[in-house]
Coordinates of C-alpha atoms in Angstrom, one line a residue:
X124 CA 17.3 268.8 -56.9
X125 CA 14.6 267.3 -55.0
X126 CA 14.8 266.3 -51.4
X127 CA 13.8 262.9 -52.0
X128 CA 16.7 262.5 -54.7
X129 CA 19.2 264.2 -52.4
X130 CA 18.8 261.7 -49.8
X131 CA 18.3 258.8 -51.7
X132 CA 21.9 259.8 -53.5
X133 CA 23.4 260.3 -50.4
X134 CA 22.9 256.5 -49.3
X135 CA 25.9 255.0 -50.6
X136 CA 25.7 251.9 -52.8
X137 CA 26.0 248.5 -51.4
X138 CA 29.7 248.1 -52.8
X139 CA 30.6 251.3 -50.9
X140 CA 29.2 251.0 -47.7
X141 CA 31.6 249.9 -44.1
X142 CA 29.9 247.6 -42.7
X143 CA 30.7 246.1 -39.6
X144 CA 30.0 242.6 -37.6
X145 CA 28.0 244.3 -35.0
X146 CA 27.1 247.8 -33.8
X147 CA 26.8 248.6 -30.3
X148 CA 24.0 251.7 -29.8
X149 CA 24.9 252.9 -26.2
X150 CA 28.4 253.8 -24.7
X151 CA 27.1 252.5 -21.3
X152 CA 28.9 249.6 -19.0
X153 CA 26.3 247.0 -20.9
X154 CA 27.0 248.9 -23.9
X155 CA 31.2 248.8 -22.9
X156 CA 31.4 245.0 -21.7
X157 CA 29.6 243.7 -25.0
X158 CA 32.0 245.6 -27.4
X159 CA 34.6 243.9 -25.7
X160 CA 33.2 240.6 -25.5
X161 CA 32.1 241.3 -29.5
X162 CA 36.2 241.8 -29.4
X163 CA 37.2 238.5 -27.9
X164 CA 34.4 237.1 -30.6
X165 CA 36.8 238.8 -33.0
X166 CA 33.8 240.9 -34.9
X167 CA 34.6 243.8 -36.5
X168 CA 32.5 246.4 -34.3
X169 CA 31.3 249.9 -33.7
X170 CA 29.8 251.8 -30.3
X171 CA 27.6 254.7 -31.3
X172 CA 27.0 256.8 -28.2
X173 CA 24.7 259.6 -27.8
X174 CA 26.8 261.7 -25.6
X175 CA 30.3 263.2 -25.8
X176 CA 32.0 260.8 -23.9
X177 CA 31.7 256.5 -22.8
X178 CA 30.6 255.3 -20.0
X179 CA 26.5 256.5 -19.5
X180 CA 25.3 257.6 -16.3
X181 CA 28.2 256.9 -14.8
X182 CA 30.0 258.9 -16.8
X183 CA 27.4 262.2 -16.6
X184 CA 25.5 262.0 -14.0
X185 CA 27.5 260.5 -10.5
X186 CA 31.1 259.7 -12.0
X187 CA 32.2 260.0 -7.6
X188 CA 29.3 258.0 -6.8
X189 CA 30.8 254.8 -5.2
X190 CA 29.7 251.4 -7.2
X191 CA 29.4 248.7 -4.4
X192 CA 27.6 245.9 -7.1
X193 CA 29.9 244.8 -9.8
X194 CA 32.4 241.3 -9.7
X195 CA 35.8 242.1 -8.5
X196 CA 35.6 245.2 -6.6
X197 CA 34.3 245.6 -3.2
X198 CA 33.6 249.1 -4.0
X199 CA 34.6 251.3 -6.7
X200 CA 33.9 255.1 -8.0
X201 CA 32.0 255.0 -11.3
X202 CA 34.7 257.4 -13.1
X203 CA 36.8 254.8 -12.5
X204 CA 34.7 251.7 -13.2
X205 CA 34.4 253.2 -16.6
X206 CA 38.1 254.0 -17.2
X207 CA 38.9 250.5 -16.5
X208 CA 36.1 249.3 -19.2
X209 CA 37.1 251.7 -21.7
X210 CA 40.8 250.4 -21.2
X211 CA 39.0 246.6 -21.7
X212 CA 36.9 247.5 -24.5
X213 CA 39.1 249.9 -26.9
X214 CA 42.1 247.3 -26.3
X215 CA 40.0 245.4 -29.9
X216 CA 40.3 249.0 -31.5
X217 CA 36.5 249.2 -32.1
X218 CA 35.5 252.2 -33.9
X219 CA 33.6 254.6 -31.6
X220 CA 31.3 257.1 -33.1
X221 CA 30.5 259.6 -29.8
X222 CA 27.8 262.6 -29.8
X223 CA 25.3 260.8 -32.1
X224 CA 21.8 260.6 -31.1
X225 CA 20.3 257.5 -32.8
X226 CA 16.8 258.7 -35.0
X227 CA 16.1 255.8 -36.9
X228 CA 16.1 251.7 -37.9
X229 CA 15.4 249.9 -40.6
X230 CA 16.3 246.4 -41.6
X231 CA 17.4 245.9 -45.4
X232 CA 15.8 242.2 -46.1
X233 CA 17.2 242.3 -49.6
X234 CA 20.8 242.4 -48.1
X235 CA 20.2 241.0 -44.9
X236 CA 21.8 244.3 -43.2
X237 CA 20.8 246.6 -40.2
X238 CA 20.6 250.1 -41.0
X239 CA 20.9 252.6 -38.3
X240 CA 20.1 256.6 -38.9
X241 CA 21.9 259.5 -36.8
X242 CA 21.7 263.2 -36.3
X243 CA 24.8 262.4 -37.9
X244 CA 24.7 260.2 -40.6
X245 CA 24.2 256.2 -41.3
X246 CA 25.7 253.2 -40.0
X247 CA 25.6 249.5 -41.7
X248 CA 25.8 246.5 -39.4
X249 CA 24.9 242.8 -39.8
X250 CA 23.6 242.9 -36.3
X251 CA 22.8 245.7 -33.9
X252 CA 22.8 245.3 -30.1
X253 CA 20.7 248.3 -28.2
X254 CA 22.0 249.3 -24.7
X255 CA 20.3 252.2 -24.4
X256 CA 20.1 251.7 -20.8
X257 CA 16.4 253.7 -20.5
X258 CA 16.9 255.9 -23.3
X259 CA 16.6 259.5 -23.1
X260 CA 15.7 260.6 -19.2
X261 CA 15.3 263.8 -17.3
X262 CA 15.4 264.6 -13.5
X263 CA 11.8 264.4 -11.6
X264 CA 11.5 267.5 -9.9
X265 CA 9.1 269.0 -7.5
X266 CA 6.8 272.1 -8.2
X267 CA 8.0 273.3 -4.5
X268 CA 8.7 277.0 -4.6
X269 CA 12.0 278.2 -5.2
X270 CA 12.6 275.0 -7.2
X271 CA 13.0 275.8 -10.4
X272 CA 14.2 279.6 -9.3
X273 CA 17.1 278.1 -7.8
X274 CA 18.5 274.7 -10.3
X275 CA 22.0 275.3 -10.9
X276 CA 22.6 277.9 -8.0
X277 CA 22.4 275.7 -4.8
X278 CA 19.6 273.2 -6.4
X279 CA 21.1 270.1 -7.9
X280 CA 19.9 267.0 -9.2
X281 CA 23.4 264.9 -10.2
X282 CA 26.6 264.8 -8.6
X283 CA 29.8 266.0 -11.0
X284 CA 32.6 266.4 -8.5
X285 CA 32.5 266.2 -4.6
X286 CA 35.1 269.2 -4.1
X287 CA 32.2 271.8 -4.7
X288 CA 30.1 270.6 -1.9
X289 CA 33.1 270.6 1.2
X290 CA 31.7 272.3 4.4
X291 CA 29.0 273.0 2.7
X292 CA 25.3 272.1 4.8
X293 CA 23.4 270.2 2.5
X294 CA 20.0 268.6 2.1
X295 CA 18.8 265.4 0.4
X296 CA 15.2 264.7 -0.6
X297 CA 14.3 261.2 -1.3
X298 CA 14.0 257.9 -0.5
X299 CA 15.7 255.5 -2.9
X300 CA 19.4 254.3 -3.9
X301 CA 20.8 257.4 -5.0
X302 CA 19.3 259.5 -1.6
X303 CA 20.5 256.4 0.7
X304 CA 24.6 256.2 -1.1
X305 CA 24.8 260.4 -1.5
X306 CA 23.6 260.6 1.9
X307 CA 26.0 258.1 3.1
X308 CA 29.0 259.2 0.3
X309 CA 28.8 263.2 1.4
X310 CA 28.2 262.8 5.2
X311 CA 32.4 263.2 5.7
X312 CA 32.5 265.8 3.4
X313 CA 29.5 267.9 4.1
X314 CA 29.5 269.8 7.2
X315 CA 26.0 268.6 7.9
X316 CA 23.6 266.4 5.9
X317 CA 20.0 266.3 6.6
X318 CA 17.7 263.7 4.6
X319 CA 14.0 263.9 4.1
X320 CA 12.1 260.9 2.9
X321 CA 8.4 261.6 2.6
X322 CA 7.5 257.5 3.7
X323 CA 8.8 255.8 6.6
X324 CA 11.0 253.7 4.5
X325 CA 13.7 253.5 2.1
X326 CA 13.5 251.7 -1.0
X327 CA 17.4 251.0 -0.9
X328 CA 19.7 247.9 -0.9
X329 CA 19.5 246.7 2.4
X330 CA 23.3 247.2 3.7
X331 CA 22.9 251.0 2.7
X332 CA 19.4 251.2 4.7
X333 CA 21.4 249.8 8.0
X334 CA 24.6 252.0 7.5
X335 CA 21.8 254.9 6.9
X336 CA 20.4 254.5 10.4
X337 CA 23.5 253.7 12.2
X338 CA 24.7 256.8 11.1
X339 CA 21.3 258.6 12.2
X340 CA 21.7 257.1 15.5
X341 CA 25.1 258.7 15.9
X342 CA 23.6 262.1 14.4
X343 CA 25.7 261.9 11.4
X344 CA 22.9 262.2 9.0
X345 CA 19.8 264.1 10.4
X346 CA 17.4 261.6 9.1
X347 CA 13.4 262.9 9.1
X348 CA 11.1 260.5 7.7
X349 CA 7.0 261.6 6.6
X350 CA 9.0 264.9 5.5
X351 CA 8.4 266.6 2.3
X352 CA 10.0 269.9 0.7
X353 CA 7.7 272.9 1.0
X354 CA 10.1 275.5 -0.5
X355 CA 13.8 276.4 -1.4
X356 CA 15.0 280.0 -0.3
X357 CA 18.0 281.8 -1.5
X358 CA 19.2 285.4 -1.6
X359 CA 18.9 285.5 -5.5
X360 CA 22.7 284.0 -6.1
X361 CA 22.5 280.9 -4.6
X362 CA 20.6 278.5 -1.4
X363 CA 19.9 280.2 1.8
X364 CA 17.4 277.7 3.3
X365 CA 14.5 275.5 2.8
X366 CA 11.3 274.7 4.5
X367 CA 10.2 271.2 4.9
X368 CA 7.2 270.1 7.0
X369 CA 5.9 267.0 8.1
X370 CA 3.3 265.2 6.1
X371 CA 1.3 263.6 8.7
X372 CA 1.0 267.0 11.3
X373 CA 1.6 269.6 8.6
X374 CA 4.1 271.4 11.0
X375 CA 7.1 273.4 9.1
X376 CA 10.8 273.6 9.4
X377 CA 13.3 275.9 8.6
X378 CA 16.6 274.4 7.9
X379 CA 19.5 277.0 6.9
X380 CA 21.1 275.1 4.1
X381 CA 23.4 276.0 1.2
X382 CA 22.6 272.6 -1.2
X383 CA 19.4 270.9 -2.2
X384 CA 20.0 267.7 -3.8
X385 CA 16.9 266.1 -5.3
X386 CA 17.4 262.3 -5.8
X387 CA 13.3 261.8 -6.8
X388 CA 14.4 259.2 -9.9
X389 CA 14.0 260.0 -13.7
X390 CA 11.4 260.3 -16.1
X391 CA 12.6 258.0 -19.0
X392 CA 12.0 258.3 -23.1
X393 CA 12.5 256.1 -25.4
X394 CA 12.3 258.2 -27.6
X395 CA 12.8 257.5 -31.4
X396 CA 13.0 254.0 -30.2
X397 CA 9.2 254.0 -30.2
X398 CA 9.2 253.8 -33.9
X399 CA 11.6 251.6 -35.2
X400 CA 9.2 248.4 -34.9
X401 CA 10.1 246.9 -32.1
X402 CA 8.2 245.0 -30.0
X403 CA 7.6 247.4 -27.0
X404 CA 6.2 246.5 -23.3
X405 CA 5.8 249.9 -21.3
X406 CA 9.1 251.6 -21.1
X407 CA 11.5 248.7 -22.5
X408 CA 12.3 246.5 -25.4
X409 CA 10.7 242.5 -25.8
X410 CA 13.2 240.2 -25.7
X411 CA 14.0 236.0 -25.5
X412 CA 16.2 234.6 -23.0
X413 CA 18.9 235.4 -26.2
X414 CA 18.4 238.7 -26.3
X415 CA 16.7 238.6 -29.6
X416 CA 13.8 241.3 -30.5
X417 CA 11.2 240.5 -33.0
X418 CA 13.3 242.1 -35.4
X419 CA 15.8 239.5 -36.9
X420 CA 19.7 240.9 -36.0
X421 CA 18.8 243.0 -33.7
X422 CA 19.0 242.3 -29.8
X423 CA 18.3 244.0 -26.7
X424 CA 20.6 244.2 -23.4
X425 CA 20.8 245.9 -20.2
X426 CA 17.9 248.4 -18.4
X427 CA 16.2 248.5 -21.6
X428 CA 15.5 245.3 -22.0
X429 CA 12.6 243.7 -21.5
X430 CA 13.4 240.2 -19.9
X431 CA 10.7 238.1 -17.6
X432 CA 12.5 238.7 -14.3
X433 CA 13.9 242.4 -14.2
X434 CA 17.1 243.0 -12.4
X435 CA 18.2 246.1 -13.2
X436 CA 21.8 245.5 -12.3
X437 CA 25.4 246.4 -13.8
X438 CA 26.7 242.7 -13.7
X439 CA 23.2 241.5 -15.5
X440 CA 23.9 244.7 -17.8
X441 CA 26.8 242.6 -18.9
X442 CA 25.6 239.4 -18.7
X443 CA 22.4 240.0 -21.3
X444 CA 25.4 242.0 -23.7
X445 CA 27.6 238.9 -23.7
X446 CA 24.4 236.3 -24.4
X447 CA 23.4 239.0 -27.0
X448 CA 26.7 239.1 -28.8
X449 CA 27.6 235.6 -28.7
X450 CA 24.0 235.1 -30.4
X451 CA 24.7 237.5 -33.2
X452 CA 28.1 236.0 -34.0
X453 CA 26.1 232.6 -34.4
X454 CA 24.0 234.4 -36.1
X455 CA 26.3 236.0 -38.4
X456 CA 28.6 232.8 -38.8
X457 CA 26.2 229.2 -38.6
X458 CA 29.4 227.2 -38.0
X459 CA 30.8 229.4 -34.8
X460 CA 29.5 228.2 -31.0
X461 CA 27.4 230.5 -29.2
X462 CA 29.7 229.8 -26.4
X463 CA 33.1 230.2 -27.1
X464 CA 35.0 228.8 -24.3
X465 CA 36.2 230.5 -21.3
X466 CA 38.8 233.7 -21.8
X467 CA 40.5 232.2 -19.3
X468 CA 41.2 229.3 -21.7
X469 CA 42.7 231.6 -24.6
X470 CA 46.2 232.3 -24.9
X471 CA 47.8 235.9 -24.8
X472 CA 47.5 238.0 -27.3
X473 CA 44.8 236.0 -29.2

């Protein structure tokens, strides 16, 4: 049979096809706070999420990393930031589709229906909310020597578990957020930390950049600003050492070190994104203080987004996925109110 026939018989027919209120494409705590809020709205609805488990770059990337910026907690770990939203979220029994990378997005004008493609199959929604967060990213590295010899064997870029890194001496090269809070997380764990920032400032929140120099000044962090990473040494199993040197006098160090953690930010994709027809502006979607996109059903929330003022922020992660879903349930329904009241209003188990 031809190709073309194949996959235009494998599209089910319209009287065969499950589809749902809204679909939720991203697992990630924007992604987890507007299936629930789609929940409360009482819309039948379905996460699709790229990787093998909820939660985003919390989840896979620093799940011991503490979380000092959301409501209600004055810190928290993100493992168990996202156990507690799953708990929230799944308590609506959403279906959740996990490991499917998104390819493609069509809108079916004829039956006013979203149709989103998978590595894995297709999903029919009357609205489609994208949390994407900034879609597909990798790890900026450094063309230092011993770099690339050495990832996975003493040269890290994410944070799994803590345990692996006790006594260990470690350095950290960069100068943002994630350098300031490992810094800061691993200096009671680690029996030394020594951080390299190649500027003479940080580009962190400013309660991390004071607790960062009060614990230089007590020599719990060796803190060396205008200092860059020359080159990682190892004895071909794992990190022996690296050589940094000062940017401004060119004069080298050798630090004895067993871990190199690289916090230098991410190079973000969007990916397939790029060519679903959405209106694009650099690295994130267009959208209306609703959340709409140009496309009609289809909204936009979280890092991806492209709003006027950008605050890339958990709580406005979940702030833009609530405005987004209560607009596609007016969407979907005329007669229902964007805002619905507060939950606080609603009696149990309604």
């Amino acid at each position: 049979m031809d190709t073309a026939v194949e996959a235009r018989a494998a599209v089910p027919a319209p009287s065969e096809r499950d589809v749902y209120d809204i679909t939720i494409l991203g697992g990630g705590p924007a992604g987890l706070f507007g299936a629930f809020y789609a929940g409360l709205r009482e819309m039948k609805t379905k996460i699709v999420e790229g990787l093998p488990e909820l939660g985003g770059q919390l989840a896979t990337l620093y799940p011991e990393k503490w979380i000092y910026d959301v409501p209600g907690f004055p810190k928290i770990l993100a493992r168990d930031l996202v156990k507690e939203q799953v708990e929230q979220t799944l308590q609506f029994g959403q279906t959740v589709c996990l490991s499917e990378r998104a390819t493609g997005l069509r809108r079916i004008e004829e039956e006013n229906l979203i149709e989103l493609t998978t590595d894995k199959g297709v999903h029919y929604s009357k609205t489609l909310v994208i949390c994407g967060g900034v879609g597909a990213f990798s790890p900026t590295t450094l063309p230092a020597a011993g770099v690339a010899e050495y990832e996975g064997r003493g040269l890290v870029y994410f944070v799994k578990e803590k345990k692996p890194f006790e006594g260990k001496r470690m350095l950290i090269v960069g100068g943002g957020d994630s350098a300031a809070d490992w810094a800061l997380n691993f200096k009671d764990t680690c029996a030394s930390i020594t951080l390299i920032h190649r500027r003479d400032h940080f580009r962190a929140h400013e309660t991390s950049v004071r607790a960062l120099e009060a614990a230089g000044q007590t020599g719990e962090i060796d803190i060396r600003l205008f200092h860059e990473l020359k080159e990682v040494q190892g004895d071909g199993n794992g990190v022996t050492g690296a050589v940094i040197f000062d940017n401004r006098t060119k004069e080298e160090t050798h630090l004895p070190v067993d871990i190199v953690l690289l916090n230098l930010g991410f190079k973000a994709d969007l990916g397939p994104i790029k060519e679903w027809g959405l209106a694009l502006e650099k690295r994130v979607i267009k959208v209306n203080e609703r959340m709409e996109t140009n496309m009609k059903g289809v909204y936009a929330a979280g890092d991806i987004s492209g709003t006027e003022v950008k605050l890339n922020l958990i709580a406005t992660g979940y702030a833009q996925a609530a405005v987004a879903v209560c607009v596609a349930k007016n969407y979907i329904d005329p007669s229902s109110s964007i805002f619905p009241g507060h939950s606080s209003e609603k009696e149990e188990g309604h």
